Coordinates of C-alpha atoms in Angstrom, one line a residue:
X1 CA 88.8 105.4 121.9
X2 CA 88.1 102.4 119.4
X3 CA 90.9 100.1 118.5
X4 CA 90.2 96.6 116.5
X5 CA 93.1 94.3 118.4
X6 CA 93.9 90.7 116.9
X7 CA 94.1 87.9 119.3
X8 CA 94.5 85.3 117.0
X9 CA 93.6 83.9 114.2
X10 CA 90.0 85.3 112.8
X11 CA 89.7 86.9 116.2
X12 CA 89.7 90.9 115.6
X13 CA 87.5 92.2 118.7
X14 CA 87.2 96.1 118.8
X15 CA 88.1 97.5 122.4
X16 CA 87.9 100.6 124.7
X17 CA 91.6 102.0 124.7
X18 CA 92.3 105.4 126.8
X19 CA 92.7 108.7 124.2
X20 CA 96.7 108.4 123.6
X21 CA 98.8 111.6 124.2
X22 CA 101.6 112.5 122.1
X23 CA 105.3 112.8 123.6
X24 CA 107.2 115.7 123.2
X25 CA 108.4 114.4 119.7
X26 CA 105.2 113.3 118.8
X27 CA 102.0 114.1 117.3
X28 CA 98.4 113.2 117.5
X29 CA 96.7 112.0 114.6
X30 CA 93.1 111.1 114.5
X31 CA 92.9 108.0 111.6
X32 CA 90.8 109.4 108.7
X33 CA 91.9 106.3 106.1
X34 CA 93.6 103.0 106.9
X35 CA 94.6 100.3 103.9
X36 CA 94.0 96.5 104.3
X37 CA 97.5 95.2 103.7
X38 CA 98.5 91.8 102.7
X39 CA 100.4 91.3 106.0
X40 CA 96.7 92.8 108.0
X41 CA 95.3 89.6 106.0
X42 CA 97.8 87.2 106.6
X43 CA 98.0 88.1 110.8
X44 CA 94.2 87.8 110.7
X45 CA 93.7 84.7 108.6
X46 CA 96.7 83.1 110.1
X47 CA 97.8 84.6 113.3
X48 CA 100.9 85.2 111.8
X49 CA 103.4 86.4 109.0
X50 CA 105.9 83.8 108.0
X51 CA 108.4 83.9 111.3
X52 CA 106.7 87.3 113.0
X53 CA 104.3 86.0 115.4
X54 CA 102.8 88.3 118.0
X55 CA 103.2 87.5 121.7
X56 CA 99.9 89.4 123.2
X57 CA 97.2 90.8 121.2
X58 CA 97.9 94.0 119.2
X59 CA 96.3 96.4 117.0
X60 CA 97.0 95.9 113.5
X61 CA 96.8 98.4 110.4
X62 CA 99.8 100.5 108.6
X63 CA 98.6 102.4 106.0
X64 CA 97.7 105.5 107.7
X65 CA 96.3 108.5 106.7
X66 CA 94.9 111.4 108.9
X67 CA 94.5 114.6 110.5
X68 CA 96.8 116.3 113.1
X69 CA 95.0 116.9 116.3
X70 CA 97.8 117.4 119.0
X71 CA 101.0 118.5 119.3
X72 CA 104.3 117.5 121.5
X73 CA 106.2 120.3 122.8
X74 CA 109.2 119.3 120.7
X75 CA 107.2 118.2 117.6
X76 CA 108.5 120.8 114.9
X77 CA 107.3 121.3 111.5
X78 CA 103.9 119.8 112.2
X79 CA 100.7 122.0 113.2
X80 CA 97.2 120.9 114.4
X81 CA 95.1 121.0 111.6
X82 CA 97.3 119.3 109.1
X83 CA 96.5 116.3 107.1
X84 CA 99.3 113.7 106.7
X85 CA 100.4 110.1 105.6
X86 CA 102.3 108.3 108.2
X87 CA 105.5 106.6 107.3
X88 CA 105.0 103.4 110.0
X89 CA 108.5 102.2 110.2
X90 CA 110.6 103.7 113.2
X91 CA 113.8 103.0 113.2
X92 CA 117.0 103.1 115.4
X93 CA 118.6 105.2 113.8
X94 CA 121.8 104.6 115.4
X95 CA 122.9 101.4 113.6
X96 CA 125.3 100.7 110.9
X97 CA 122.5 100.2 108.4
X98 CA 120.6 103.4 110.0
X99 CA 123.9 105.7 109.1
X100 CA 124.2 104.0 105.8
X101 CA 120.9 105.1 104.5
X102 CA 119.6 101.3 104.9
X103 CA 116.9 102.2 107.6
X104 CA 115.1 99.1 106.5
X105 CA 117.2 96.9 107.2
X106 CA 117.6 97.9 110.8
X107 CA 117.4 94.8 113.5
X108 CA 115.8 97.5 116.0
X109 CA 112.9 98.5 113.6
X110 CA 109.5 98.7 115.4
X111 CA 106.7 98.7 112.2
X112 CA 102.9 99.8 113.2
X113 CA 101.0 96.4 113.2
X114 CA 103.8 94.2 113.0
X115 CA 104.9 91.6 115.2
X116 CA 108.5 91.8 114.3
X117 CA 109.6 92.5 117.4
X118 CA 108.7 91.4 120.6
X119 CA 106.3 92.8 122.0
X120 CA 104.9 94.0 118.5
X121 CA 103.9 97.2 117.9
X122 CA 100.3 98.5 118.0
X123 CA 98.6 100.1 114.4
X124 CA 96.5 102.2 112.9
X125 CA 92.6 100.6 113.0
X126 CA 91.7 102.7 115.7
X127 CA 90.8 106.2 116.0
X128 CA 93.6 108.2 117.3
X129 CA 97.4 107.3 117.2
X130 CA 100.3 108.8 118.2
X131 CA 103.2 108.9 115.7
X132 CA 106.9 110.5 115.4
X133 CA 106.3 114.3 114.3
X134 CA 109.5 113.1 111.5
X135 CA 107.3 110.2 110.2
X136 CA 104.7 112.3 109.1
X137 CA 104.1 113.5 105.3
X138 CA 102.2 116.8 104.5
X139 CA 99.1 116.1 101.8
X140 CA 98.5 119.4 101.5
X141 CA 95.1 120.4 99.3
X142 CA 96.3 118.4 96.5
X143 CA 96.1 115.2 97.6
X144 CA 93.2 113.2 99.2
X145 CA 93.4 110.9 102.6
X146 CA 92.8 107.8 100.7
X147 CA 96.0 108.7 98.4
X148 CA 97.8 109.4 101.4
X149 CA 97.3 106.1 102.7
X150 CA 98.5 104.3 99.5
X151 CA 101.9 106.1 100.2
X152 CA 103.4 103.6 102.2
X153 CA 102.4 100.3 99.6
X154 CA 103.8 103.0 97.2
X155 CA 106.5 103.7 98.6
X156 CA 107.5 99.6 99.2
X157 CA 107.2 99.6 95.2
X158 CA 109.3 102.6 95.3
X159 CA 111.8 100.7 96.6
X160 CA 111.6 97.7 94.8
X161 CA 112.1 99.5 91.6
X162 CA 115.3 101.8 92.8
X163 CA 116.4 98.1 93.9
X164 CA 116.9 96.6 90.5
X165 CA 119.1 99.8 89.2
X166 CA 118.1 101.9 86.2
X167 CA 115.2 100.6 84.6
X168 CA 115.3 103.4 81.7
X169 CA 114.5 102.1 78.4
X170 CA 114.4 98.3 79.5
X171 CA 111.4 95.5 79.6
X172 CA 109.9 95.0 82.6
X173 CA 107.8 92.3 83.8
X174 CA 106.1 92.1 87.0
X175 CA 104.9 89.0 88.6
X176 CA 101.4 89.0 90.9
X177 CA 99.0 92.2 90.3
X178 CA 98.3 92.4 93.9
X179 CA 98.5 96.1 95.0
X180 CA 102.4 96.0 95.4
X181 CA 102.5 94.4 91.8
X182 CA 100.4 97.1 90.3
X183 CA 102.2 99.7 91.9
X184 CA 105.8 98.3 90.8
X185 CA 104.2 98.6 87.4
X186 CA 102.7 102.0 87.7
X187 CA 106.3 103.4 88.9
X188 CA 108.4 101.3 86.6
X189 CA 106.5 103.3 83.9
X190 CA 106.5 106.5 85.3
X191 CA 110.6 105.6 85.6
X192 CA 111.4 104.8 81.7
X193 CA 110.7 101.3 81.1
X194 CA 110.4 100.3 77.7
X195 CA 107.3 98.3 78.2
X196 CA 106.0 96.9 81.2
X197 CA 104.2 93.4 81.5
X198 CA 102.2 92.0 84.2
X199 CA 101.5 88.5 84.9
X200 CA 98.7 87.3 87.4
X201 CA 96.6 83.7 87.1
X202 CA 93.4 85.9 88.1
X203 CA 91.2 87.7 85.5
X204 CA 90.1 90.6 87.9
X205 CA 93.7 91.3 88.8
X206 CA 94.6 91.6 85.2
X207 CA 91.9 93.4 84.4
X208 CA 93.0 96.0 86.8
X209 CA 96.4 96.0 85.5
X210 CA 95.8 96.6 82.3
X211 CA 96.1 100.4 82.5
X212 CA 99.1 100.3 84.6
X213 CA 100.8 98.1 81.9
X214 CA 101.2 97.5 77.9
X215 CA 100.4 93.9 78.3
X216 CA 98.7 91.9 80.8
X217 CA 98.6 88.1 80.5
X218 CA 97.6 84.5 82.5
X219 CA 101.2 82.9 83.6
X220 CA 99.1 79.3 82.6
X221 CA 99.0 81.0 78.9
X222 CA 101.7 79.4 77.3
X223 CA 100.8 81.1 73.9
X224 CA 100.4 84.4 75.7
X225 CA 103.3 84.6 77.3
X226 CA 105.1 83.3 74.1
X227 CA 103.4 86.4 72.1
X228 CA 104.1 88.8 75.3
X229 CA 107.9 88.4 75.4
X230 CA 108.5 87.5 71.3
X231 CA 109.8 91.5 71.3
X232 CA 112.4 90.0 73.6
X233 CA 112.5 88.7 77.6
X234 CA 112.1 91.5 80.5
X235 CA 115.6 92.5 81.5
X236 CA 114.3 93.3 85.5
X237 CA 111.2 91.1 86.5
X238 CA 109.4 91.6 90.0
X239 CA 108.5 89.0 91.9
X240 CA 105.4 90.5 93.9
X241 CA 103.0 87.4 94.8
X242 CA 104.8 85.7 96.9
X243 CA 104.5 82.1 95.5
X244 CA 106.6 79.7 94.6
X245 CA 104.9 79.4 91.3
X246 CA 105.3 83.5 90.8
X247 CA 109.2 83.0 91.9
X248 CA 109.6 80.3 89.1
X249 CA 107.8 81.8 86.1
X250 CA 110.2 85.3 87.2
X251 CA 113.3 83.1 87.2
X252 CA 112.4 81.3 84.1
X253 CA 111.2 84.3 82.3
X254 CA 113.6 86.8 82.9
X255 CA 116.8 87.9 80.0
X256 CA 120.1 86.0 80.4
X257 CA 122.1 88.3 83.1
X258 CA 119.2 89.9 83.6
X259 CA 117.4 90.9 87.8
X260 CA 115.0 89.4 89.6
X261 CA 113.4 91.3 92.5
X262 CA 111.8 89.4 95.1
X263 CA 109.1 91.8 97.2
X264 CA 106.8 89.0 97.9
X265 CA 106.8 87.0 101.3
X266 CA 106.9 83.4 100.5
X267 CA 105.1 81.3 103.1
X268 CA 107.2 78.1 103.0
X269 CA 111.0 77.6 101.7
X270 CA 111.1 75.7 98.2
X271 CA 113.6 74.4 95.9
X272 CA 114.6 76.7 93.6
X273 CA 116.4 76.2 89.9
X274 CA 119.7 77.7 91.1
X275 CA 121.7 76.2 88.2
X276 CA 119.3 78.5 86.7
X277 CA 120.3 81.5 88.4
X278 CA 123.9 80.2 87.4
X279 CA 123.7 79.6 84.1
X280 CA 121.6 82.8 83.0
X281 CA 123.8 84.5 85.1
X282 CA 120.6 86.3 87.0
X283 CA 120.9 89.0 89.6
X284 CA 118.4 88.2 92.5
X285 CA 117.8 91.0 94.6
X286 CA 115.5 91.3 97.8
X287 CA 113.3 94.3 98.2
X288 CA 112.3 94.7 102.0
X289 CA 109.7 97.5 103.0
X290 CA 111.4 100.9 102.0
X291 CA 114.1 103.7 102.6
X292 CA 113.1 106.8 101.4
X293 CA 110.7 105.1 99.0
X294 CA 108.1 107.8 100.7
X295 CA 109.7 110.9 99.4
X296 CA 109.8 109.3 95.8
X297 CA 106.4 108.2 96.3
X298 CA 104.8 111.3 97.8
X299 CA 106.8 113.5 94.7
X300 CA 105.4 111.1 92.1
X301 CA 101.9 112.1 93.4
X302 CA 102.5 115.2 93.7
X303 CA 103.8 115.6 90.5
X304 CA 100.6 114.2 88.7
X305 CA 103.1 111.4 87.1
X306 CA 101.5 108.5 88.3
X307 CA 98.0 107.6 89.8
X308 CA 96.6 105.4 92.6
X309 CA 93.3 106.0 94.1
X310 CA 91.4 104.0 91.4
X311 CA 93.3 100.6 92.8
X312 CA 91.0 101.1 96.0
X313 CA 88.3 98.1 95.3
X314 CA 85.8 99.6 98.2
X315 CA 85.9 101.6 101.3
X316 CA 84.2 100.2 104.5
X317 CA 83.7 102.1 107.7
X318 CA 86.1 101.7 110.1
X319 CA 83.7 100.3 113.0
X320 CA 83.1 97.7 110.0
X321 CA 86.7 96.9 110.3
X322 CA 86.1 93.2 111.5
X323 CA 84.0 92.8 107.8
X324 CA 87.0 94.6 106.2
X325 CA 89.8 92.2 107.1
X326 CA 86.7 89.4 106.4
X327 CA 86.2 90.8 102.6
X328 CA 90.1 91.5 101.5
X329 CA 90.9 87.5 102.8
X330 CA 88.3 86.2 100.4
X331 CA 87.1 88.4 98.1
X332 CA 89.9 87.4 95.1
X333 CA 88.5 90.3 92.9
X334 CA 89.6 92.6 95.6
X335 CA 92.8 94.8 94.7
X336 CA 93.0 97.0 98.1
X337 CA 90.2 97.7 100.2
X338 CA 90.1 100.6 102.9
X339 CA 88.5 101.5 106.1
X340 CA 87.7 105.2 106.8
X341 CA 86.1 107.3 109.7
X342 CA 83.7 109.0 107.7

């Protein structure tokens, strides 16, 4: 088969792998849809993510969508022939964190396209993987491949919003209107917030937004945000960028003993305004990945409350996957691109 391994920075090469078979707990999934993820950017641009750099080359993508075309002899309630999402993450499930329903937070986790572990652990730009017959998610007729590969940045905003408590009937503000941004604001809506503004220094982004939000706004527009939070300041903001700048407008921003949620991978420690955090007596919470944020996602979609597909910016095919990972690191008008066998 196909696979598109990273060895380095800017250095994708597409390879001859042997057809993977499926262990007895596993199934066989021939990739339909993939989704360019900020972390597939920042390996390629970079080489790395933050701390999480890979030891040998490895085969990036986790935002898998596909049909079932194996079957292990243990692999129970999965049949040939289905179509699924895969849920990437693969956990111990033996820890303290794994029994308390904090699966995210496991020090074992092994993530598809991720090097944080060592070695790290292959992805999904390829054309057939083997994955847990447990991490896979029915789409049924309903749902389409590229929706079922948004279900795992859906299910990280999924997450992020279950993090900061009940959001019923309170302001929200949401930081960045990358994917994970727009998504926070799509759910915190479909959840009960009051209002929901989103914040991003790019036009295209907050153009994008603006459907997924009552307000949109440039963080540099003083006056903006002055008229955007005169009804009163957002009680949970959600840091989703990943910049300092995005970390300080959230802290600044945000109601006295209000939440900040921080999704966003900063690159570089900073010093932040903790007398601040103090003073305002602000919650700040970290958001990491998901647990159980697919099931909440995946009944959302199927439920018709919230919609996703029109965030995908373009689809490319996925032997063009080099000139995928080329477009989403410098096309700034780009919201998520995908890659897709067909």
């Amino acid at each position: 088969m196909d696979a598109w391994v990273l060895h380095g920075a800017n250095d994708l090469r597409r390879e001859q792998r042997p057809d993977p078979e499926p262990a007895d707990h596993e199934v066989l999934v021939r990739v339909e849809r993939v989704g360019i993820c900020g972390s597939d950017i920042h390996y390629y641009r970079h080489g790395r993510v933050g701390a999480f750099v890979p030891s040998r080359p490895f085969v990036l993508g986790h935002e898998v969508a596909g049909e079932v075309v194996a079957v292990g002899r243990s692999a129970g309630g999965i049949a040939v022939g289905d179509r699924v999402a895969v849920d990437p993450s693969q956990a111990c499930l033996r820890c303290a964190w794994c029994r308390g329903g904090r699966s995210n937070l496991c020090p074992q986790m092994r993530y598809f396209g991720s090097a944080a572990t060592d070695p790290p652990t292959d992805g999904a730009l390829c054309d057939l993987k083997t994955v847990p017959a447990a991490n896979c998610y029915r789409l049924g007729d309903r749902l389409s491949y590229a929706e079922g590969a948004l279900l795992e940045p859906l299910a990280v905003a999924c997450h992020a919003v279950l993090r900061a408590g009940s959001i019923a009937g309170k302001p929200v503000a949401v930081s960045g209107a990358g994917t994970i941004g727009q998504l926070v604001a799509t759910v915190a809506r479909a959840l009960g917030a009051a209002r929901v503004v989103v914040s991003d220094p790019r036009a295209p982004a907050r153009e994008a937004a603006a459907a997924r939000a009552d307000t949109v706004l440039d963080p540099g527009d003083e006056q903006a945000v002055a008229r955007a939070l005169d009804r009163g300041a957002p009680q949970v903001t959600f840091e989703a960028a990943g910049a300092e700048a995005s970390y300080l407008w959230a802290l600044q921003h945000t109601a006295r003993g209000g939440t900040v949620v921080q999704i966003g991978t900063l690159q570089q420690p900073f010093s932040a305004p903790l007398n601040t955090i103090m003073a305002h007596e602000l919650s700040v919470v970290g958001s990491f990945r998901f647990a159980g944020g697919f099931r909440v996602g995946a009944a959302l979609l199927a439920a018709g409350r919230i919609e996703v597909e029109s965030l995908i910016s373009g689809v490319l095919p996925l032997a063009e996957s080099r000139a995928a990972l080329h477009r989403a690191s410098t096309d700034s008008a780009a919201i998520k691109l995908h890659v897709s066998r067909a």
